[in-house]
PDB file of C-alpha atoms in Angstrom:
ATOM      1  CA  MET A   1       1.467  13.885  23.309  1.00 50.00           C
ATOM      2  CA  LEU A   2      -1.350  11.446  24.106  1.00 46.00           C
ATOM      3  CA  SER A   3      -1.803  10.559  20.423  1.00 48.00           C
ATOM      4  CA  ARG A   4       1.926   9.823  20.113  1.00 49.00           C
ATOM      5  CA  LEU A   5       1.745   7.511  23.159  1.00 41.00           C
ATOM      6  CA  ILE A   6      -1.261   5.689  21.698  1.00 46.00           C
ATOM      7  CA  ALA A   7       0.492   5.298  18.325  1.00 42.00           C
ATOM      8  CA  VAL A   8       3.610   3.839  19.961  1.00 39.00           C
ATOM      9  CA  SER A   9       1.475   1.459  22.058  1.00 44.00           C
ATOM     10  CA  VAL A  10      -0.488   0.237  19.035  1.00 40.00           C
ATOM     11  CA  LEU A  11       2.740  -0.281  17.079  1.00 39.00           C
ATOM     12  CA  GLY A  12       4.175  -2.320  19.975  1.00 43.00           C
ATOM     13  CA  VAL A  13       1.072  -4.526  20.088  1.00 39.00           C
ATOM     14  CA  ILE A  14       1.217  -5.104  16.323  1.00 41.00           C
ATOM     15  CA  LEU A  15       4.915  -5.997  16.385  1.00 39.00           C
ATOM     16  CA  ALA A  16       4.435  -8.377  19.326  1.00 41.00           C
ATOM     17  CA  GLY A  17       1.629 -10.123  17.440  1.00 42.00           C
ATOM     18  CA  CYS A  18       3.775 -10.553  14.335  1.00 41.00           C
ATOM     19  CA  ALA A  19       6.812 -11.932  16.144  1.00 40.00           C
ATOM     20  CA  SER A  20       7.286 -15.662  15.692  1.00 37.00           C
ATOM     21  CA  SER A  21       9.997 -18.209  16.047  1.00 39.00           C
ATOM     22  CA  SER A  22      10.499 -21.366  14.025  1.00 41.00           C
ATOM     23  CA  SER A  23      10.669 -24.532  16.094  1.00 45.00           C
ATOM     24  CA  GLU A  24      11.247 -26.787  13.086  1.00 52.00           C
ATOM     25  CA  ALA A  25      14.464 -28.737  13.297  1.00 60.00           C
ATOM     26  CA  LYS A  26      16.704 -28.898  10.217  1.00 85.00           C
ATOM     27  CA  PRO A  27      18.407 -32.104   9.038  1.00 93.00           C
ATOM     28  CA  GLU A  28      21.818 -32.539  10.625  1.00 94.00           C
ATOM     29  CA  TRP A  29      24.492 -35.207  10.460  1.00 95.00           C
ATOM     30  CA  THR A  30      27.919 -35.973  11.819  1.00 96.00           C
ATOM     31  CA  ALA A  31      30.521 -38.495  10.658  1.00 95.00           C
ATOM     32  CA  ALA A  32      33.292 -39.952  12.762  1.00 96.00           C
ATOM     33  CA  PRO A  33      36.605 -38.231  12.017  1.00 94.00           C
ATOM     34  CA  ASP A  34      39.171 -40.157   9.979  1.00 91.00           C
ATOM     35  CA  VAL A  35      36.611 -42.737   8.776  1.00 94.00           C
ATOM     36  CA  ASP A  36      35.989 -43.195   5.054  1.00 95.00           C
ATOM     37  CA  ILE A  37      32.450 -44.533   4.961  1.00 95.00           C
ATOM     38  CA  THR A  38      32.625 -45.091   1.192  1.00 95.00           C
ATOM     39  CA  THR A  39      35.054 -48.016   1.681  1.00 95.00           C
ATOM     40  CA  ASN A  40      32.032 -49.981   2.925  1.00 95.00           C
ATOM     41  CA  SER A  41      29.842 -51.618   0.305  1.00 96.00           C
ATOM     42  CA  SER A  42      27.030 -53.398   2.128  1.00 97.00           C
ATOM     43  CA  PHE A  43      24.535 -52.773   4.914  1.00 97.00           C
ATOM     44  CA  TRP A  44      22.078 -54.618   7.086  1.00 95.00           C
ATOM     45  CA  TRP A  45      19.772 -53.650   9.895  1.00 93.00           C
ATOM     46  CA  VAL A  46      20.512 -53.807  13.617  1.00 89.00           C
ATOM     47  CA  ASP A  47      18.995 -57.039  15.020  1.00 72.00           C
ATOM     48  CA  GLU A  48      15.805 -55.406  16.317  1.00 63.00           C
ATOM     49  CA  LEU A  49      15.112 -53.967  12.868  1.00 60.00           C
ATOM     50  CA  SER A  50      15.932 -57.070  10.810  1.00 57.00           C
ATOM     51  CA  ALA A  51      12.562 -58.590  11.701  1.00 59.00           C
ATOM     52  CA  ALA A  52       9.501 -57.309   9.869  1.00 58.00           C
ATOM     53  CA  PRO A  53       8.675 -53.713  10.849  1.00 58.00           C
ATOM     54  CA  ASN A  54       6.080 -53.429  13.605  1.00 75.00           C
ATOM     55  CA  THR A  55       4.282 -50.259  12.635  1.00 83.00           C
ATOM     56  CA  ILE A  56       3.272 -48.399   9.502  1.00 85.00           C
ATOM     57  CA  LEU A  57       5.796 -45.692  10.415  1.00 85.00           C
ATOM     58  CA  ASP A  58       8.591 -48.308  10.770  1.00 87.00           C
ATOM     59  CA  ASN A  59       7.684 -49.721   7.365  1.00 87.00           C
ATOM     60  CA  GLN A  60       7.746 -46.242   5.789  1.00 91.00           C
ATOM     61  CA  ILE A  61      11.119 -45.360   7.341  1.00 92.00           C
ATOM     62  CA  SER A  62      12.850 -48.661   6.507  1.00 92.00           C
ATOM     63  CA  LYS A  63      11.554 -48.520   2.919  1.00 94.00           C
ATOM     64  CA  ALA A  64      12.806 -44.936   2.516  1.00 96.00           C
ATOM     65  CA  LEU A  65      16.186 -45.796   4.095  1.00 96.00           C
ATOM     66  CA  ARG A  66      16.592 -48.855   1.890  1.00 96.00           C
ATOM     67  CA  GLY A  67      15.908 -46.728  -1.186  1.00 97.00           C
ATOM     68  CA  GLN A  68      18.395 -44.046  -0.118  1.00 97.00           C
ATOM     69  CA  LEU A  69      21.176 -46.528   0.707  1.00 97.00           C
ATOM     70  CA  THR A  70      20.812 -48.593  -2.469  1.00 97.00           C
ATOM     71  CA  GLY A  71      20.587 -45.370  -4.469  1.00 97.00           C
ATOM     72  CA  LYS A  72      23.953 -44.346  -3.019  1.00 97.00           C
ATOM     73  CA  GLY A  73      25.555 -47.638  -4.100  1.00 97.00           C
ATOM     74  CA  TYR A  74      25.304 -49.738  -0.932  1.00 97.00           C
ATOM     75  CA  ALA A  75      23.984 -53.307  -1.222  1.00 97.00           C
ATOM     76  CA  GLU A  76      21.601 -54.825   1.301  1.00 96.00           C
ATOM     77  CA  GLN A  77      23.372 -57.958   2.558  1.00 95.00           C
ATOM     78  CA  PRO A  78      22.294 -59.846   5.682  1.00 93.00           C
ATOM     79  CA  GLU A  79      25.178 -62.361   5.779  1.00 92.00           C
ATOM     80  CA  THR A  80      28.291 -60.158   5.917  1.00 94.00           C
ATOM     81  CA  PRO A  81      27.391 -56.482   5.995  1.00 96.00           C
ATOM     82  CA  ASP A  82      30.041 -53.796   6.402  1.00 97.00           C
ATOM     83  CA  ILE A  83      27.754 -51.394   8.253  1.00 97.00           C
ATOM     84  CA  LEU A  84      24.659 -51.760  10.410  1.00 97.00           C
ATOM     85  CA  ILE A  85      21.760 -49.319  10.142  1.00 96.00           C
ATOM     86  CA  SER A  86      19.488 -48.393  13.010  1.00 95.00           C
ATOM     87  CA  TYR A  87      16.969 -45.644  13.521  1.00 94.00           C
ATOM     88  CA  GLU A  88      14.605 -44.377  16.125  1.00 91.00           C
ATOM     89  CA  THR A  89      11.771 -41.903  16.145  1.00 88.00           C
ATOM     90  CA  LEU A  90      11.511 -39.232  18.787  1.00 88.00           C
ATOM     91  CA  GLU A  91       8.294 -37.549  19.827  1.00 84.00           C
ATOM     92  CA  LEU A  92       8.793 -33.867  20.527  1.00 83.00           C
ATOM     93  CA  GLU A  93       6.327 -31.656  22.348  1.00 82.00           C
ATOM     94  CA  VAL A  94       6.043 -28.293  20.624  1.00 78.00           C
ATOM     95  CA  VAL A  95       4.490 -25.521  22.692  1.00 79.00           C
ATOM     96  CA  LYS A  96       3.381 -22.421  20.881  1.00 76.00           C
ATOM     97  CA  LYS A  97       3.147 -19.741  23.503  1.00 73.00           C
ATOM     98  CA  ALA A  98       0.150 -17.483  23.433  1.00 68.00           C
ATOM     99  CA  ASN A  99       0.976 -13.836  22.865  1.00 67.00           C
ATOM    100  CA  PRO A 100       1.578 -12.156  26.221  1.00 63.00           C
ATOM    101  CA  MET A 101      -0.884  -9.435  25.383  1.00 62.00           C
ATOM    102  CA  ARG A 102      -2.889  -7.468  27.887  1.00 62.00           C
ATOM    103  CA  ILE A 103      -5.269  -4.629  27.320  1.00 64.00           C
ATOM    104  CA  GLY A 104      -5.295  -1.987  29.995  1.00 63.00           C
ATOM    105  CA  PHE A 105      -6.820   1.315  30.840  1.00 60.00           C
ATOM    106  CA  GLY A 106      -6.164   3.856  33.469  1.00 62.00           C
ATOM    107  CA  MET A 107      -7.198   7.211  34.818  1.00 61.00           C
ATOM    108  CA  GLY A 108      -5.318   9.570  36.947  1.00 61.00           C
ATOM    109  CA  SER A 109      -4.748  13.055  38.036  1.00 60.00           C
ATOM    110  CA  TRP A 110      -1.662  14.902  38.994  1.00 61.00           C
ATOM    111  CA  GLY A 111      -1.407  18.382  40.212  1.00 59.00           C
ATOM    112  CA  GLY A 112      -1.471  20.578  43.209  1.00 59.00           C
ATOM    113  CA  ASN A 113      -0.416  18.922  46.422  1.00 60.00           C
ATOM    114  CA  SER A 114      -2.021  15.550  45.686  1.00 57.00           C
ATOM    115  CA  GLY A 115      -2.070  12.858  43.020  1.00 55.00           C
ATOM    116  CA  GLY A 116      -3.828   9.625  42.317  1.00 56.00           C
ATOM    117  CA  SER A 117      -4.532   7.030  39.682  1.00 57.00           C
ATOM    118  CA  VAL A 118      -6.615   3.938  39.020  1.00 58.00           C
ATOM    119  CA  GLY A 119      -5.597   1.227  36.574  1.00 60.00           C
ATOM    120  CA  SER A 120      -6.717  -2.181  35.391  1.00 60.00           C
ATOM    121  CA  SER A 121      -5.797  -4.671  32.695  1.00 60.00           C
ATOM    122  CA  VAL A 122      -7.269  -7.807  31.149  1.00 60.00           C
ATOM    123  CA  ASP A 123      -5.332 -10.799  29.760  1.00 58.00           C
ATOM    124  CA  VAL A 124      -6.423 -11.475  26.169  1.00 59.00           C
ATOM    125  CA  SER A 125      -3.614 -13.830  25.144  1.00 61.00           C
ATOM    126  CA  GLY A 126      -5.450 -17.166  25.395  1.00 65.00           C
ATOM    127  CA  ASP A 127      -3.978 -20.571  26.171  1.00 74.00           C
ATOM    128  CA  ASP A 128      -0.695 -22.049  24.959  1.00 77.00           C
ATOM    129  CA  GLU A 129      -1.066 -24.412  21.995  1.00 82.00           C
ATOM    130  CA  VAL A 130       0.605 -27.837  22.372  1.00 83.00           C
ATOM    131  CA  SER A 131       1.287 -30.177  19.442  1.00 81.00           C
ATOM    132  CA  TYR A 132       3.473 -33.218  18.933  1.00 82.00           C
ATOM    133  CA  GLN A 133       6.050 -33.697  16.191  1.00 84.00           C
ATOM    134  CA  HIS A 134       8.266 -36.638  15.269  1.00 85.00           C
ATOM    135  CA  GLN A 135      11.926 -36.670  14.383  1.00 90.00           C
ATOM    136  CA  ILE A 136      14.001 -39.540  12.949  1.00 93.00           C
ATOM    137  CA  VAL A 137      17.497 -40.353  14.227  1.00 95.00           C
ATOM    138  CA  ILE A 138      19.536 -42.602  11.916  1.00 96.00           C
ATOM    139  CA  ARG A 139      22.712 -44.314  13.153  1.00 97.00           C
ATOM    140  CA  VAL A 140      25.358 -46.173  11.158  1.00 97.00           C
ATOM    141  CA  THR A 141      27.724 -48.573  12.940  1.00 97.00           C
ATOM    142  CA  ASP A 142      30.877 -50.143  11.524  1.00 96.00           C
ATOM    143  CA  VAL A 143      30.561 -53.932  11.923  1.00 96.00           C
ATOM    144  CA  GLU A 144      34.316 -54.526  12.231  1.00 95.00           C
ATOM    145  CA  THR A 145      34.968 -51.961  14.992  1.00 95.00           C
ATOM    146  CA  ASP A 146      31.463 -51.893  16.518  1.00 95.00           C
ATOM    147  CA  GLN A 147      31.739 -48.095  16.564  1.00 96.00           C
ATOM    148  CA  GLU A 148      29.170 -45.560  15.452  1.00 97.00           C
ATOM    149  CA  ILE A 149      30.575 -43.872  12.343  1.00 97.00           C
ATOM    150  CA  TRP A 150      27.679 -41.640  11.283  1.00 97.00           C
ATOM    151  CA  ILE A 151      24.533 -40.164  12.843  1.00 97.00           C
ATOM    152  CA  GLY A 152      21.851 -37.976  11.337  1.00 97.00           C
ATOM    153  CA  THR A 153      18.616 -36.369  12.508  1.00 94.00           C
ATOM    154  CA  SER A 154      15.672 -35.347  10.377  1.00 91.00           C
ATOM    155  CA  THR A 155      13.432 -32.363  10.213  1.00 82.00           C
ATOM    156  CA  THR A 156      10.310 -32.624  12.321  1.00 81.00           C
ATOM    157  CA  PHE A 157       7.031 -33.860  10.891  1.00 81.00           C
ATOM    158  CA  ASP A 158       3.447 -34.381  12.042  1.00 78.00           C
ATOM    159  CA  GLN A 159       2.343 -37.419  14.021  1.00 69.00           C
ATOM    160  CA  THR A 160       0.559 -39.084  11.104  1.00 73.00           C
ATOM    161  CA  PRO A 161       2.906 -38.606   8.158  1.00 81.00           C
ATOM    162  CA  ASP A 162       2.334 -39.891   4.643  1.00 88.00           C
ATOM    163  CA  ASP A 163       4.937 -41.635   2.467  1.00 91.00           C
ATOM    164  CA  ALA A 164       6.010 -38.375   0.808  1.00 92.00           C
ATOM    165  CA  THR A 165       6.707 -36.739   4.188  1.00 90.00           C
ATOM    166  CA  ILE A 166       8.772 -39.706   5.413  1.00 92.00           C
ATOM    167  CA  ASN A 167      10.646 -39.975   2.109  1.00 93.00           C
ATOM    168  CA  GLY A 168      11.457 -36.264   2.309  1.00 92.00           C
ATOM    169  CA  ALA A 169      12.587 -36.463   5.945  1.00 93.00           C
ATOM    170  CA  VAL A 170      14.819 -39.491   5.298  1.00 95.00           C
ATOM    171  CA  ALA A 171      16.213 -37.980   2.071  1.00 95.00           C
ATOM    172  CA  GLY A 172      17.026 -34.779   3.976  1.00 95.00           C
ATOM    173  CA  VAL A 173      19.067 -36.693   6.533  1.00 96.00           C
ATOM    174  CA  MET A 174      20.693 -39.009   4.014  1.00 96.00           C
ATOM    175  CA  ALA A 175      21.840 -36.042   1.936  1.00 96.00           C
ATOM    176  CA  GLY A 176      24.744 -35.985   4.372  1.00 96.00           C
ATOM    177  CA  PHE A 177      25.582 -39.665   3.928  1.00 97.00           C
ATOM    178  CA  PRO A 178      28.351 -40.261   1.358  1.00 96.00           C
ATOM    179  CA  ALA A 179      27.558 -42.112  -1.863  1.00 96.00           C
ATOM    180  CA  ARG A 180      29.720 -44.947  -3.145  1.00 90.00           C
ATOM    181  CA  LEU A 181      29.003 -44.086  -6.781  1.00 63.00           C
TER     182      LEU A 181
END
């Protein structure tokens, strides 16, 4: 009986250690109902973005967005664009909880007219691990109606991404943006 209890306890500890959950966000997008985005042919950046990008990350994102939009048949046109493009980056705190594992031992006796036990446990889980991830939110606004007609969010990526990571994140979001071709 004791060996069966030990086996079940060990199995529970192993399964708890193997359990994990994915905190990575997947690319998502939504278009305004009853709007045919493909009737638009040109884009430009929202005023704050039309100036030179401020950071390396801004430069990477705008370059990747420009490539995706022109690849889908939209022309970059500052004078009379049909749609305005904006984006923002979000910083997300990701907390990886330490396993709630405790090791315990106990002794006891039961029998006769009396009983008693002594028990103790020790926390061996460690501290929670905190990291920071970024996520890109891309918005498309119709110039004529001044209404948002499309929004997309990227997967998450590390704080110091390279060009390939940004290109992949932007391409993932823009997969949901309709091509004119």
